[in-house]
Each structure stands twice: as C-alpha cells, then as structure tokens.
Amino acid sequence: MSKKWKFSDIVKWGPGRHEPGATIPESGTAEQYETGGWRTERPIRDREKCNDCMICFFACPDSSIRVENGRLVDIDLKHCKGCGICAQVCPRDAIEMKNEIEARMEEGKKEEEKV
Ligand code: SF4
Ligand code: SF4
C-alpha cells in the first residue's frame, strides 16, 4: 500500500528520517528535483548543424530536450543526466558531449569576463 509523505521540509531531514536507499515520497515528483547534479558530461548543441528534426526529443529518457513551436530551443540541464543518447541518435552530429567540469569552468570564465 502506498503511503503519502509530507516532504516539503525534506532538505532538513538528515539521515535520521531517511529510510535506507532512495526516498521517493510519492510519484510524479521528478520535476521538483534537480536531477542533473550527478552528470559527468553535458550535451552541447550546435545550432548551425541542427535542423530541428526532434529525434533527440523523442529519444531523451529524461524529457530534457525543450521544444517550442516545433523547434528545439534548449536543453534542460537541471534534469539532463548526461547519458549521451541525444548525441548518439542525432543524424546531423549536432550534439557534442562535453566534460561537465570543463563546461562549468568555461561558464565561470565567461561570467568573469562580463564583470
Ligand atoms: S544527455 Fe541524455 S538526458 Fe541529457 S538531453 Fe541528452 S538524452 Fe537527454
Ligand atoms: S537530433 Fe540533432 S538535428 Fe535533430 S533536433 Fe536533435 S540536435 Fe537537432
């Protein structure tokens, strides 16, 4: 029998209140968690090569390819886990998987340059 949890304060629980293993308080909560945190590689799309065929959209297991008005607009890095499937299925070689740490360092440099 499923039990409904109150978990609005889950970040304060600490080890004492978590059961061993994963805590999944109820179904359909994935959107509330930034599950991209354990990614080791991130997909980088080349806009010039991409023709919005949407193959990556249908293949992504985490619904992290964002589409608006029939065009691929973005990749949701808060939820993308870096599996690389999108890069594998892309027929135009428009997605490159990049080391996550290097990508973050480059982002940091760009932010510094703006200041
Ligand atoms: S790397 Fe995996 S999770 Fe991330 S956008 Fe591509 S297919 Fe989706
Ligand atoms: S599969 Fe490749 S070409 Fe097609 S929408 Fe995705 S990135 Fe663009």
Short mmCIF file of C-alpha atoms and ligand atoms in Angstrom, two decimals:
data_model
loop_
_atom_site.label_atom_id
_atom_site.label_comp_id
_atom_site.label_asym_id
_atom_site.label_seq_id
_atom_site.Cartn_x
_atom_site.Cartn_y
_atom_site.Cartn_z
CA MET A 1 0.00 0.00 0.00
CA SER A 2 1.42 3.39 -0.93
CA LYS A 3 1.81 5.96 1.76
CA LYS A 4 1.65 9.69 1.20
CA TRP A 5 4.55 11.60 2.70
CA LYS A 6 4.77 15.17 3.80
CA PHE A 7 8.11 16.22 2.40
CA SER A 8 8.10 19.98 1.96
CA ASP A 9 10.91 20.16 4.55
CA ILE A 10 12.82 17.17 3.14
CA VAL A 11 16.06 19.14 2.83
CA LYS A 12 16.18 19.40 6.63
CA TRP A 13 15.52 15.72 7.32
CA GLY A 14 19.08 14.46 7.59
CA PRO A 15 19.98 10.76 7.78
CA GLY A 16 17.72 10.04 10.78
CA ARG A 17 14.49 10.39 8.83
CA HIS A 18 15.52 8.82 5.56
CA GLU A 19 14.92 5.13 5.08
CA PRO A 20 17.87 3.19 3.63
CA GLY A 21 18.15 3.59 -0.12
CA ALA A 22 16.31 6.15 -2.18
CA THR A 23 13.45 8.11 -0.68
CA ILE A 24 10.65 8.56 -3.19
CA PRO A 25 7.86 10.21 -1.23
CA GLU A 26 5.28 9.97 -3.99
CA SER A 27 5.07 9.53 -7.72
CA GLY A 28 5.47 12.31 -10.27
CA THR A 29 7.91 14.39 -8.25
CA ALA A 30 10.85 14.35 -10.68
CA GLU A 31 10.26 17.93 -11.77
CA GLN A 32 10.85 19.12 -8.21
CA TYR A 33 14.37 17.74 -8.04
CA GLU A 34 17.39 18.98 -9.95
CA THR A 35 18.44 15.52 -11.02
CA GLY A 36 21.16 16.79 -13.36
CA GLY A 37 23.51 17.13 -10.39
CA TRP A 38 25.37 13.86 -10.97
CA ARG A 39 26.04 14.46 -14.65
CA THR A 40 29.67 13.97 -15.74
CA GLU A 41 29.13 15.12 -19.31
CA ARG A 42 26.71 17.63 -20.76
CA PRO A 43 25.24 17.87 -24.24
CA ILE A 44 26.15 20.95 -26.25
CA ARG A 45 24.08 21.54 -29.37
CA ASP A 46 25.44 23.22 -32.47
CA ARG A 47 22.57 25.42 -33.62
CA GLU A 48 24.05 25.69 -37.12
CA LYS A 49 24.05 21.92 -37.66
CA CYS A 50 20.65 21.23 -36.03
CA ASN A 51 17.61 21.13 -38.30
CA ASP A 52 15.03 20.62 -35.50
CA CYS A 53 14.20 17.07 -36.60
CA MET A 54 13.23 16.25 -32.97
CA ILE A 55 14.81 12.80 -32.94
CA CYS A 56 16.71 13.73 -29.78
CA PHE A 57 13.47 14.98 -28.19
CA PHE A 58 11.83 11.58 -28.59
CA ALA A 59 14.95 9.68 -27.54
CA CYS A 60 15.80 11.60 -24.36
CA PRO A 61 14.83 9.42 -21.36
CA ASP A 62 14.61 12.46 -19.07
CA SER A 63 12.44 14.78 -21.18
CA SER A 64 15.27 17.30 -21.07
CA ILE A 65 15.07 18.49 -24.66
CA ARG A 66 12.94 21.63 -24.66
CA VAL A 67 10.82 22.31 -27.69
CA GLU A 68 8.72 25.36 -28.51
CA ASN A 69 6.72 25.85 -31.67
CA GLY A 70 8.28 22.82 -33.31
CA ARG A 71 11.86 23.95 -32.68
CA LEU A 72 14.45 22.70 -30.25
CA VAL A 73 15.08 25.73 -28.04
CA ASP A 74 17.17 24.46 -25.17
CA ILE A 75 18.43 21.53 -23.12
CA ASP A 76 17.21 21.44 -19.53
CA LEU A 77 20.49 20.99 -17.67
CA LYS A 78 18.73 20.86 -14.30
CA HIS A 79 17.35 17.46 -15.25
CA CYS A 80 19.62 16.16 -18.04
CA LYS A 81 21.74 13.32 -16.65
CA GLY A 82 24.31 13.36 -19.42
CA CYS A 83 23.54 9.90 -20.77
CA GLY A 84 24.59 10.98 -24.27
CA ILE A 85 21.69 9.30 -26.07
CA CYS A 86 20.76 12.57 -27.80
CA ALA A 87 24.28 12.84 -29.23
CA GLN A 88 24.18 9.21 -30.37
CA VAL A 89 20.86 9.48 -32.20
CA CYS A 90 21.37 12.89 -33.80
CA PRO A 91 21.64 12.30 -37.56
CA ARG A 92 23.45 15.61 -38.10
CA ASP A 93 26.10 15.20 -35.43
CA ALA A 94 24.79 18.40 -33.89
CA ILE A 95 25.24 17.43 -30.25
CA GLU A 96 28.63 17.06 -28.63
CA MET A 97 29.07 15.64 -25.13
CA LYS A 98 31.42 17.82 -23.14
CA ASN A 99 33.11 17.13 -19.81
CA GLU A 100 30.91 18.72 -17.14
CA ILE A 101 33.71 20.20 -15.06
CA GLU A 102 35.36 21.77 -18.11
CA ALA A 103 32.00 23.16 -19.25
CA ARG A 104 31.39 24.71 -15.82
CA MET A 105 34.86 26.23 -15.75
CA GLU A 106 34.28 27.79 -19.17
CA GLU A 107 30.93 29.15 -17.97
CA GLY A 108 32.65 30.65 -14.95
CA LYS A 109 35.26 32.34 -17.16
CA LYS A 110 32.55 33.81 -19.39
CA GLU A 111 30.75 35.19 -16.32
CA GLU A 112 34.01 36.73 -15.07
CA GLU A 113 34.60 38.36 -18.46
CA LYS A 114 31.17 40.01 -18.28
CA VAL A 115 32.01 41.73 -14.98
S1 SF4 B 1 22.31 13.66 -22.43
FE1 SF4 B 1 20.62 12.17 -22.07
S2 SF4 B 1 19.35 13.17 -20.50
FE2 SF4 B 1 20.66 14.77 -21.37
S3 SF4 B 1 19.45 15.71 -23.00
FE3 SF4 B 1 20.73 14.08 -23.92
S4 SF4 B 1 19.42 12.27 -23.95
FE4 SF4 B 1 18.51 13.72 -22.51
S1 SF4 B 2 18.51 15.12 -33.29
FE1 SF4 B 2 20.10 16.60 -33.83
S2 SF4 B 2 19.32 17.68 -35.62
FE2 SF4 B 2 17.59 16.63 -34.67
S3 SF4 B 2 16.70 18.18 -33.28
FE3 SF4 B 2 18.16 16.99 -32.07
S4 SF4 B 2 20.08 18.15 -32.19
FE4 SF4 B 2 18.75 18.90 -33.84
#
